[in-house]
Tab-separated table of C-alpha atoms and ligand atoms in Angstrom:
chain	number	residue	atom	x	y	z
A	1	MET	CA	-7.619	13.070	9.131
A	2	PRO	CA	-8.570	9.368	9.027
A	3	PRO	CA	-11.240	8.422	11.562
A	4	GLU	CA	-9.976	6.854	14.769
A	5	SER	CA	-9.987	3.045	14.897
A	6	SER	CA	-11.862	2.425	11.654
A	7	PRO	CA	-10.280	-0.492	9.798
A	8	PRO	CA	-8.918	0.352	6.354
A	9	PRO	CA	-11.081	-1.073	3.571
A	10	VAL	CA	-8.401	-3.255	2.039
A	11	ARG	CA	-10.369	-4.846	-0.754
A	12	HIS	CA	-12.085	-1.755	-2.093
A	13	GLY	CA	-9.286	0.769	-2.038
A	14	LEU	CA	-8.507	3.442	0.494
A	15	SER	CA	-11.115	5.749	1.990
A	16	PRO	CA	-10.865	9.365	0.734
A	17	GLU	CA	-9.261	10.440	4.040
A	18	TYR	CA	-6.542	7.798	3.891
A	19	ALA	CA	-5.965	8.447	0.175
A	20	GLN	CA	-5.595	12.173	0.860
A	21	LEU	CA	-3.087	11.534	3.627
A	22	ARG	CA	-1.091	9.170	1.391
A	23	ASP	CA	-1.043	11.743	-1.434
A	24	THR	CA	-0.039	14.584	0.901
A	25	VAL	CA	2.899	12.593	2.279
A	26	ALA	CA	3.895	11.434	-1.214
A	27	GLN	CA	4.043	15.070	-2.348
A	28	PHE	CA	5.998	16.040	0.780
A	29	ALA	CA	8.498	13.237	0.144
A	30	ARG	CA	9.000	14.283	-3.472
A	31	GLU	CA	9.210	18.019	-2.835
A	32	VAL	CA	10.857	18.316	0.592
A	33	VAL	CA	12.811	15.070	1.172
A	34	ALA	CA	14.059	14.057	-2.297
A	35	PRO	CA	15.984	17.249	-3.152
A	36	VAL	CA	18.133	17.249	0.004
A	37	ILE	CA	18.404	13.711	1.312
A	38	GLY	CA	21.232	12.475	-0.957
A	39	ALA	CA	23.643	15.117	0.396
A	40	HIS	CA	22.701	14.380	4.022
A	41	TYR	CA	23.143	10.677	3.344
A	42	GLU	CA	26.641	11.037	1.969
A	43	ALA	CA	27.581	13.311	4.893
A	44	GLU	CA	25.919	10.859	7.353
A	45	GLU	CA	23.974	13.769	8.881
A	46	PHE	CA	20.677	13.710	10.712
A	47	PRO	CA	18.301	15.745	8.469
A	48	TYR	CA	17.058	18.244	11.065
A	49	GLU	CA	15.195	20.514	8.653
A	50	VAL	CA	13.331	17.557	7.114
A	51	VAL	CA	12.357	16.229	10.556
A	52	ALA	CA	11.130	19.702	11.558
A	53	ALA	CA	9.009	19.858	8.393
A	54	MET	CA	7.609	16.386	9.157
A	55	GLY	CA	6.664	17.711	12.590
A	56	ARG	CA	4.877	20.731	11.082
A	57	LEU	CA	2.951	18.382	8.785
A	58	GLY	CA	1.717	16.499	11.865
A	59	LEU	CA	3.333	13.175	11.002
A	60	PHE	CA	4.688	12.540	14.508
A	61	GLY	CA	1.176	12.950	15.909
A	62	LEU	CA	-0.652	10.758	13.392
A	63	PRO	CA	-1.813	7.861	15.582
A	64	PHE	CA	-2.274	9.811	18.837
A	65	GLY	CA	-5.304	11.431	20.432
A	66	GLU	CA	-5.866	15.162	20.361
A	67	ASP	CA	-5.598	15.216	24.194
A	68	VAL	CA	-1.821	14.786	23.782
A	69	GLY	CA	-1.477	16.995	20.718
A	70	GLY	CA	-1.978	14.195	18.191
A	71	MET	CA	-3.928	14.197	14.939
A	72	GLY	CA	-6.556	11.681	16.085
A	73	GLY	CA	-5.658	9.227	13.341
A	74	ASP	CA	-4.644	5.604	13.709
A	75	TYR	CA	-1.777	3.191	13.189
A	76	PHE	CA	-2.723	2.510	9.568
A	77	ALA	CA	-2.398	6.247	8.837
A	78	LEU	CA	1.141	6.078	10.232
A	79	CYS	CA	1.882	3.080	7.996
A	80	LEU	CA	0.662	4.880	4.880
A	81	ALA	CA	2.930	7.820	5.714
A	82	LEU	CA	5.892	5.491	6.273
A	83	GLU	CA	5.372	3.787	2.928
A	84	GLU	CA	5.330	7.108	1.062
A	85	LEU	CA	8.420	8.432	2.853
A	86	ALA	CA	10.352	5.198	2.261
A	87	ARG	CA	9.550	5.351	-1.472
A	88	ILE	CA	11.974	8.278	-1.422
A	89	ASP	CA	14.198	7.633	1.616
A	90	SER	CA	14.304	5.083	4.420
A	91	SER	CA	16.390	7.070	6.942
A	92	VAL	CA	13.651	9.670	7.166
A	93	ALA	CA	11.001	6.961	7.382
A	94	ILE	CA	12.773	5.089	10.201
A	95	THR	CA	13.235	8.339	12.117
A	96	LEU	CA	9.448	8.751	12.068
A	97	GLU	CA	8.770	5.057	12.723
A	98	ALA	CA	11.077	4.870	15.730
A	99	GLY	CA	9.969	8.284	17.028
A	100	VAL	CA	6.323	7.270	16.989
A	101	SER	CA	6.151	3.540	17.552
A	102	LEU	CA	9.183	3.120	19.843
A	103	GLY	CA	9.528	6.592	21.389
A	104	ALA	CA	5.995	7.838	21.972
A	105	MET	CA	3.764	4.751	21.755
A	106	PRO	CA	4.986	3.019	24.952
A	107	LEU	CA	4.241	6.221	26.886
A	108	ASP	CA	0.828	6.618	25.272
A	109	ARG	CA	-0.093	2.990	25.938
A	110	PHE	CA	1.395	2.429	29.374
A	111	GLY	CA	2.568	5.760	30.847
A	112	SER	CA	1.020	7.401	33.904
A	113	PRO	CA	-1.141	10.507	33.315
A	114	GLU	CA	1.779	12.634	34.593
A	115	LEU	CA	4.327	11.077	32.208
A	116	ARG	CA	1.911	11.332	29.276
A	117	ALA	CA	1.150	14.987	29.997
A	118	ARG	CA	4.812	15.856	30.560
A	119	TRP	CA	6.295	14.262	27.424
A	120	LEU	CA	3.735	13.317	24.772
A	121	PRO	CA	2.787	16.784	23.456
A	122	ARG	CA	6.438	17.488	22.648
A	123	LEU	CA	6.774	14.110	20.896
A	124	THR	CA	3.544	14.313	18.892
A	125	SER	CA	4.480	17.780	17.598
A	126	GLY	CA	7.900	16.527	16.467
A	127	GLU	CA	9.680	19.100	18.680
A	128	ALA	CA	11.279	16.275	20.652
A	129	LEU	CA	12.198	12.634	20.106
A	130	GLY	CA	12.157	9.723	22.529
A	131	ALA	CA	14.046	6.441	22.089
A	132	PHE	CA	13.399	2.861	23.199
A	133	GLY	CA	16.309	0.920	24.697
A	134	LEU	CA	15.762	-2.813	24.673
A	135	THR	CA	18.713	-4.337	22.766
A	136	GLU	CA	22.026	-4.747	24.602
A	137	PRO	CA	25.527	-5.634	23.423
A	138	GLY	CA	24.914	-9.222	24.601
A	139	SER	CA	21.183	-9.646	23.894
A	140	GLY	CA	19.016	-8.817	20.880
A	141	THR	CA	16.758	-11.617	19.688
A	142	ASP	CA	17.009	-13.129	23.168
A	143	ALA	CA	15.701	-9.893	24.666
A	144	GLY	CA	14.689	-11.541	27.943
A	145	ALA	CA	18.401	-12.100	28.681
A	146	LEU	CA	19.029	-8.372	29.099
A	147	ARG	CA	21.432	-7.429	31.909
A	148	THR	CA	20.726	-3.741	32.577
A	149	SER	CA	19.424	-3.476	36.132
A	150	ALA	CA	17.351	-0.986	38.086
A	151	ARG	CA	16.909	-1.085	41.870
A	152	LEU	CA	14.721	1.098	44.032
A	153	ASP	CA	16.559	3.260	46.561
A	154	GLY	CA	13.752	4.981	48.460
A	155	ASP	CA	11.785	6.804	45.777
A	156	THR	CA	14.574	6.656	43.188
A	157	TRP	CA	15.526	4.049	40.564
A	158	VAL	CA	19.253	3.419	40.296
A	159	ILE	CA	20.108	2.089	36.818
A	160	ASN	CA	23.276	0.314	35.667
A	161	GLY	CA	24.055	-1.329	32.335
A	162	SER	CA	24.282	-0.633	28.628
A	163	LYS	CA	22.231	-0.691	25.437
A	164	ALA	CA	23.203	-1.168	21.775
A	165	PHE	CA	21.890	0.134	18.424
A	166	ILE	CA	19.339	2.581	19.855
A	167	THR	CA	17.600	4.695	17.190
A	168	ASN	CA	17.006	8.444	17.772
A	169	SER	CA	18.931	8.286	21.047
A	170	GLY	CA	21.529	10.992	20.405
A	171	THR	CA	19.995	13.775	18.311
A	172	ASP	CA	19.697	17.385	19.501
A	173	LEU	CA	15.942	16.696	19.731
A	174	THR	CA	16.231	13.582	21.905
A	175	GLU	CA	14.801	14.162	25.374
A	176	PHE	CA	14.714	10.647	26.869
A	177	VAL	CA	15.180	6.960	26.379
A	178	THR	CA	12.810	4.369	27.817
A	179	VAL	CA	15.033	1.622	29.182
A	180	ALA	CA	14.080	-2.014	29.690
A	181	ALA	CA	15.781	-3.226	32.877
A	182	VAL	CA	15.753	-6.109	35.328
A	183	THR	CA	14.006	-4.826	38.441
A	184	GLY	CA	13.702	-7.990	40.471
A	185	PRO	CA	14.723	-11.632	40.824
A	186	ALA	CA	13.481	-14.362	38.515
A	187	THR	CA	10.115	-15.931	39.146
A	188	GLY	CA	9.127	-18.842	36.913
A	189	GLY	CA	12.534	-18.784	35.203
A	190	ARG	CA	12.333	-15.231	33.857
A	191	PRO	CA	13.631	-12.125	35.631
A	192	GLU	CA	11.275	-9.290	36.517
A	193	ILE	CA	11.631	-6.713	33.730
A	194	SER	CA	10.250	-3.170	33.822
A	195	THR	CA	10.634	-0.079	31.646
A	196	ILE	CA	11.860	3.227	33.051
A	197	LEU	CA	12.113	6.645	31.409
A	198	VAL	CA	15.577	8.232	31.633
A	199	PRO	CA	15.781	11.910	30.573
A	200	SER	CA	18.726	12.935	28.398
A	201	GLY	CA	21.489	14.583	30.400
A	202	THR	CA	20.825	12.645	33.603
A	203	PRO	CA	24.218	12.210	35.349
A	204	GLY	CA	25.774	8.814	34.565
A	205	PHE	CA	23.743	8.386	31.342
A	206	VAL	CA	26.260	8.471	28.476
A	207	VAL	CA	25.442	8.414	24.763
A	208	ALA	CA	28.323	6.899	22.752
A	209	PRO	CA	29.367	8.400	19.393
A	210	ALA	CA	27.091	7.477	16.486
A	211	TYR	CA	27.720	4.126	14.793
A	212	SER	CA	29.054	4.193	11.247
A	213	LYS	CA	26.451	2.151	9.331
A	214	ILE	CA	26.241	0.646	5.827
A	215	GLY	CA	22.703	2.029	5.408
A	216	TRP	CA	20.129	4.320	7.064
A	217	CYS	CA	22.985	6.837	7.042
A	218	CYS	CA	20.809	9.809	8.069
A	219	SER	CA	19.216	7.883	10.938
A	220	ASP	CA	20.665	8.412	14.412
A	221	THR	CA	21.940	5.237	16.162
A	222	HIS	CA	24.031	4.994	19.352
A	223	GLY	CA	25.119	2.718	22.116
A	224	LEU	CA	24.141	3.910	25.608
A	225	SER	CA	25.593	3.317	29.047
A	226	PHE	CA	24.160	3.819	32.521
A	227	ASP	CA	26.388	4.163	35.569
A	228	ASP	CA	24.401	4.613	38.797
A	229	VAL	CA	21.854	6.711	36.911
A	230	ARG	CA	19.178	7.984	39.309
A	231	VAL	CA	15.637	8.870	38.207
A	232	PRO	CA	12.399	9.251	40.211
A	233	ALA	CA	10.376	6.102	40.950
A	234	THR	CA	7.497	7.790	39.110
A	235	ASN	CA	9.448	7.401	35.829
A	236	LEU	CA	8.323	3.769	35.711
A	237	VAL	CA	6.410	3.280	32.423
A	238	GLY	CA	3.500	0.908	33.065
A	239	ASP	CA	3.366	-1.604	35.861
A	240	ARG	CA	6.457	-2.971	37.541
A	241	GLY	CA	7.274	-6.421	36.109
A	242	ARG	CA	5.189	-5.888	32.960
A	243	GLY	CA	8.093	-4.651	30.817
A	244	TYR	CA	8.497	-7.886	28.852
A	245	ALA	CA	4.814	-8.100	27.898
A	246	GLN	CA	4.790	-4.389	27.052
A	247	PHE	CA	7.674	-4.534	24.634
A	248	LEU	CA	6.310	-7.660	22.947
A	249	GLN	CA	3.108	-5.722	22.267
A	250	ILE	CA	5.020	-2.690	20.992
A	251	LEU	CA	7.163	-4.868	18.723
A	252	ASP	CA	4.136	-6.701	17.256
A	253	GLU	CA	2.694	-3.378	16.121
A	254	GLY	CA	6.109	-2.096	15.067
A	255	ARG	CA	6.420	-5.010	12.633
A	256	ILE	CA	3.487	-3.664	10.642
A	257	ALA	CA	5.143	-0.252	10.509
A	258	ILE	CA	8.454	-1.764	9.362
A	259	ALA	CA	6.518	-3.765	6.746
A	260	ALA	CA	5.054	-0.487	5.438
A	261	LEU	CA	8.558	0.960	5.323
A	262	GLY	CA	9.852	-2.092	3.411
A	263	THR	CA	6.931	-1.821	1.000
A	264	GLY	CA	7.848	1.803	0.343
A	265	LEU	CA	11.454	0.891	-0.415
A	266	ALA	CA	10.288	-1.917	-2.716
A	267	GLN	CA	7.922	0.493	-4.504
A	268	GLY	CA	10.634	3.145	-4.774
A	269	CYS	CA	12.723	0.574	-6.664
A	270	VAL	CA	9.825	0.100	-9.110
A	271	ASP	CA	9.352	3.872	-9.570
A	272	GLU	CA	13.019	4.520	-10.249
A	273	SER	CA	13.434	1.473	-12.514
A	274	VAL	CA	10.427	2.295	-14.718
A	275	ARG	CA	11.641	5.854	-15.161
A	276	TYR	CA	15.209	4.820	-15.941
A	277	ALA	CA	14.215	1.940	-18.260
A	278	LYS	CA	12.335	4.430	-20.448
A	279	GLU	CA	15.270	6.873	-20.587
A	280	ARG	CA	18.380	4.733	-20.851
A	281	GLN	CA	19.309	3.772	-24.394
A	282	ALA	CA	21.221	0.660	-25.494
A	283	PHE	CA	21.460	-0.805	-28.985
A	284	GLY	CA	19.419	2.116	-30.300
A	285	ARG	CA	16.390	1.692	-28.081
A	286	PRO	CA	15.305	2.219	-24.441
A	287	ILE	CA	16.428	-0.676	-22.229
A	288	GLY	CA	12.763	-1.009	-21.168
A	289	ASP	CA	12.129	-2.497	-24.632
A	290	PHE	CA	14.149	-5.568	-23.661
A	291	GLN	CA	12.065	-8.315	-22.141
A	292	ALA	CA	14.829	-9.161	-19.656
A	293	VAL	CA	14.491	-5.664	-18.156
A	294	GLN	CA	10.685	-5.740	-18.340
A	295	PHE	CA	10.655	-8.981	-16.356
A	296	LEU	CA	12.953	-7.553	-13.687
A	297	VAL	CA	10.563	-4.617	-13.274
A	298	ALA	CA	7.409	-6.777	-13.421
A	299	ASP	CA	8.724	-9.026	-10.653
A	300	MET	CA	9.551	-5.933	-8.586
A	301	ALA	CA	6.013	-4.592	-9.003
A	302	ALA	CA	4.533	-7.959	-8.004
A	303	ARG	CA	6.641	-8.077	-4.839
A	304	ALA	CA	5.792	-4.499	-3.818
A	305	HIS	CA	2.077	-5.130	-4.383
A	306	THR	CA	2.120	-8.352	-2.345
A	307	ALA	CA	3.967	-6.651	0.501
A	308	ARG	CA	1.437	-3.809	0.512
A	309	LEU	CA	-1.517	-6.191	0.732
A	310	ALA	CA	0.201	-8.053	3.576
A	311	TYR	CA	0.669	-4.940	5.706
A	312	TYR	CA	-2.806	-3.569	4.881
A	313	ASP	CA	-4.231	-6.877	6.096
A	314	ALA	CA	-2.188	-6.922	9.323
A	315	ALA	CA	-3.110	-3.287	10.089
A	316	SER	CA	-6.747	-3.958	9.312
A	317	ARG	CA	-6.828	-6.839	11.790
A	318	MET	CA	-5.030	-4.812	14.440
A	319	LEU	CA	-7.458	-1.884	14.165
A	320	ALA	CA	-10.446	-4.261	14.225
A	321	GLY	CA	-9.174	-5.635	17.556
A	322	GLU	CA	-8.539	-9.078	16.065
A	323	PRO	CA	-5.411	-11.199	16.652
A	324	PHE	CA	-2.709	-10.006	14.260
A	325	LYS	CA	0.601	-11.466	15.472
A	326	ARG	CA	0.917	-13.964	12.613
A	327	GLU	CA	-0.155	-11.471	9.946
A	328	ALA	CA	2.250	-8.814	11.292
A	329	ALA	CA	5.131	-11.316	11.114
A	330	ILE	CA	4.081	-12.376	7.589
A	331	ALA	CA	3.897	-8.719	6.521
A	332	LYS	CA	7.325	-7.891	7.934
A	333	LEU	CA	8.909	-10.993	6.398
A	334	THR	CA	7.249	-10.419	3.008
A	335	ALA	CA	8.096	-6.723	2.873
A	336	SER	CA	11.729	-7.108	3.921
A	337	ASP	CA	12.202	-9.912	1.348
A	338	ALA	CA	10.572	-7.665	-1.284
A	339	ALA	CA	12.800	-4.735	-0.346
A	340	MET	CA	15.981	-6.812	-0.574
A	341	ALA	CA	15.020	-8.470	-3.863
A	342	ASN	CA	13.829	-5.213	-5.438
A	343	ALA	CA	16.922	-3.290	-4.380
A	344	ARG	CA	19.069	-5.945	-6.021
A	345	ALA	CA	16.977	-5.905	-9.218
A	346	ALA	CA	16.768	-2.100	-9.390
A	347	THR	CA	20.524	-1.685	-9.129
A	348	GLN	CA	20.777	-4.229	-11.980
A	349	VAL	CA	18.423	-2.147	-14.145
A	350	PHE	CA	20.665	0.868	-13.492
A	351	GLY	CA	23.842	-0.992	-14.466
A	352	GLY	CA	26.985	0.854	-13.350
A	353	TYR	CA	24.951	3.899	-12.290
A	354	GLY	CA	23.221	1.672	-9.728
A	355	PHE	CA	26.541	1.436	-7.906
A	356	MET	CA	26.879	5.220	-7.621
A	357	ASN	CA	25.695	7.091	-4.558
A	358	GLU	CA	24.295	9.738	-6.876
A	359	TYR	CA	21.243	7.571	-7.676
A	360	PRO	CA	18.562	6.665	-5.113
A	361	VAL	CA	18.687	2.956	-5.995
A	362	GLY	CA	22.188	2.736	-4.509
A	363	ARG	CA	20.742	4.072	-1.248
A	364	PHE	CA	17.851	1.613	-1.485
A	365	TYR	CA	20.376	-1.227	-1.825
A	366	ARG	CA	22.235	-0.142	1.305
A	367	ASP	CA	19.049	0.527	3.273
A	368	ALA	CA	17.236	-2.737	2.495
A	369	LYS	CA	19.460	-5.096	4.506
A	370	VAL	CA	18.579	-3.830	7.961
A	371	LEU	CA	14.907	-4.583	7.321
A	372	GLU	CA	15.795	-8.268	7.699
A	373	VAL	CA	17.257	-7.519	11.150
A	374	GLY	CA	15.581	-4.635	13.042
A	375	GLU	CA	12.446	-5.163	15.178
A	376	GLY	CA	12.895	-8.936	14.932
A	377	THR	CA	15.071	-10.745	12.393
A	378	SER	CA	13.548	-12.702	9.504
A	379	GLU	CA	14.272	-15.873	11.495
A	380	VAL	CA	12.206	-14.469	14.357
A	381	GLN	CA	9.317	-13.723	11.973
A	382	ARG	CA	9.417	-17.334	10.739
A	383	MET	CA	9.503	-18.592	14.343
A	384	LEU	CA	6.448	-16.471	15.218
A	385	ILE	CA	4.521	-17.701	12.166
A	386	ALA	CA	5.380	-21.347	12.869
A	387	ARG	CA	4.487	-20.973	16.569
A	388	ASP	CA	1.130	-19.448	15.648
A	389	LEU	CA	0.504	-22.470	13.412
A	390	GLY	CA	0.959	-24.694	16.460
A	391	LEU	CA	4.506	-25.877	15.711
B	1	FAD	C1	20.106	0.283	12.615
B	1	FAD	C2	19.499	-0.431	13.794
B	1	FAD	C3	18.618	0.243	14.629
B	1	FAD	C4	18.099	-0.396	15.767
B	1	FAD	N1	17.273	0.303	16.622
B	1	FAD	C5	16.928	-0.268	17.815
B	1	FAD	C6	16.192	0.492	18.811
B	1	FAD	O1	15.837	1.651	18.586
B	1	FAD	N2	15.928	-0.110	20.001
B	1	FAD	C7	16.324	-1.384	20.283
B	1	FAD	O2	16.049	-1.857	21.390
B	1	FAD	N3	16.980	-2.138	19.353
B	1	FAD	C8	17.301	-1.601	18.137
B	1	FAD	N4	17.992	-2.349	17.211
B	1	FAD	C9	18.387	-3.719	17.547
B	1	FAD	C10	17.691	-4.804	16.724
B	1	FAD	O3	16.351	-4.926	17.130
B	1	FAD	C11	18.515	-6.080	16.904
B	1	FAD	O4	19.733	-5.902	16.174
B	1	FAD	C12	17.789	-7.317	16.425
B	1	FAD	O5	16.706	-7.610	17.268
B	1	FAD	C13	18.721	-8.546	16.374
B	1	FAD	O6	19.428	-8.686	17.578
B	1	FAD	P1	21.036	-8.911	17.522
B	1	FAD	O7	21.589	-7.829	16.655
B	1	FAD	O8	21.527	-9.011	18.917
B	1	FAD	O9	21.233	-10.267	16.773
B	1	FAD	P2	21.240	-11.766	17.467
B	1	FAD	O10	20.056	-11.899	18.350
B	1	FAD	O11	22.581	-11.999	18.074
B	1	FAD	O12	21.058	-12.652	16.182
B	1	FAD	C14	22.153	-13.046	15.323
B	1	FAD	C15	21.599	-14.071	14.342
B	1	FAD	O13	21.147	-15.232	15.058
B	1	FAD	C16	19.810	-15.515	14.719
B	1	FAD	N5	19.114	-16.088	15.877
B	1	FAD	C17	19.126	-15.667	17.167
B	1	FAD	N6	18.338	-16.434	17.922
B	1	FAD	C18	17.796	-17.364	17.108
B	1	FAD	C19	16.885	-18.444	17.293
B	1	FAD	N7	16.354	-18.721	18.489
B	1	FAD	N8	16.563	-19.208	16.223
B	1	FAD	C20	17.079	-18.913	14.999
B	1	FAD	N9	17.930	-17.911	14.753
B	1	FAD	C21	18.280	-17.152	15.794
B	1	FAD	C22	19.222	-14.186	14.303
B	1	FAD	O14	18.048	-14.343	13.497
B	1	FAD	C23	20.388	-13.576	13.542
B	1	FAD	O15	20.420	-14.073	12.226
B	1	FAD	C24	18.467	-1.748	16.040
B	1	FAD	C25	19.328	-2.429	15.161
B	1	FAD	C26	19.854	-1.786	14.065
B	1	FAD	C27	20.806	-2.557	13.173
C-alpha cells in the first residue's frame, strides 16, 4: 500500500506502490465492473455484488489507519482508485467516493473515540455505508441557510427537518447518516451548526423513495426527513458549533476526489473513442483515418491529461500540508469541464451508436453533467478561485 502522508511525485511519475494500486483497480474495473454495470444501470439498481467486491479489495479503507481497519494509505490513493473506476463507470466510483469522503471521513477526522470505534471498522471494510446530509430542499450552495434543527433534551438530541439528494442514504448497507443541523441561535449573523450521527431505523427518520436520475443510475440517492428523531447526545460528531467549518474542510478534500472521478470519465471517453475509431469503417477506411475524428480524440486526450495533472497537484499540496483550496477548486472545475466536453465528443465519434444505452459512452454522457453540480457547482469553484486571488 502507498506510504501514509507521502506526497505523490507528480513530475516524475507515480511511485511503484501508487502505480501498483492504480493498475490493480484498473484491472478490477475492467474485469469485475465492466461486464455487469450496463445491466444494473438500465435497471437503475444499486450494484451490491460490485460494492462487496470493492470492499474485499480494500477500497473503502484506502485512506484510513489500520487502527480502524483501514489500509494505511492516503487520500491520493483514494483518488487514483476513483479515476480508474470512473474510466469504466461513474456510479460505482461515486458510491466509493461518497462512502469514504462523505460517510467515513467526517467520523475519522472529528468523531469521538467511541463513535470511531463503533462505526469506522464496518465502513472501512465496505460492510456498511454511511451518508452525509448537508443539502436541504431549500438550501444547497447556500449551505449555511439550512433549516434542520437539533435541540438537546437532557442527554438526547431531538432532530427535526429534511435533507435532499443524499448519496448512499438508502441502501441495504446504509447504517447511518451524519446530519448537519442548527443547534443554537445565531451569533455573528450565522446560526450555530453541528453535525450529529443518526442511525438508520431510528424512529421518525424516514428515507424517501430513490430519485429517478438522468445519470449515476446505479448510485443510491434519497431525500430524508426527521420528525422528532431522538439520538444520544454522544452522537455529536466533533465539537458543538463547529459543523460549518467541518463540512467546509470535508468538501475541500472531496473536490479533489470528484476531480479524480471526472478525470476518469474524461479518460474513459478517450479509451472508448480510440478503440471505436480504429474499428468503425466509413468510405472504405476506419473513421480514425479522418482528421476530423483524430482532432476530436486529440482534444479529448489533452483535456483528460490536464485534468489529471490538476488533481495530482491539488492532492500533492494537501498531503504536504500546504494550502490547497484554490488548487482543489481548479481541479474540480477543470475535470468536470473535461468530462462534459469529452462525453459530448465521444458520443459524436460513436455517431448513432453513441445515443444507445448499449455503449458506455452514452452512460458517460449522462453521468458527466452532475460533476458540474455535486460537491459545489462550477460557479462555486469559480467563486472560490476568485476569492483566493483576493477578489
Ligand atoms: C446526484 C447528487 C448527489 C448528491 N449527494 C449529496 C450528498 O450526499 N450530500 C449532500 O449534502 N448533498 C448532496 N448533493 C447536493 C449537491 O451538493 C447540491 O445539489 C449542490 O451543492 C447544489 O445545490 P442546489 O442543488 O441546491 O443548487 P442551488 O444552490 O439552488 O444552485 C442553483 C444554481 O444557482 C447557482 N448559484 C447559487 N448561488 C450562487 C452564487 N452565490 N453565485 C453564483 N451562482 C450561484 C448555482 O451555481 C446553480 O447553478 C447531491 C446532488 C446530486 C445531484
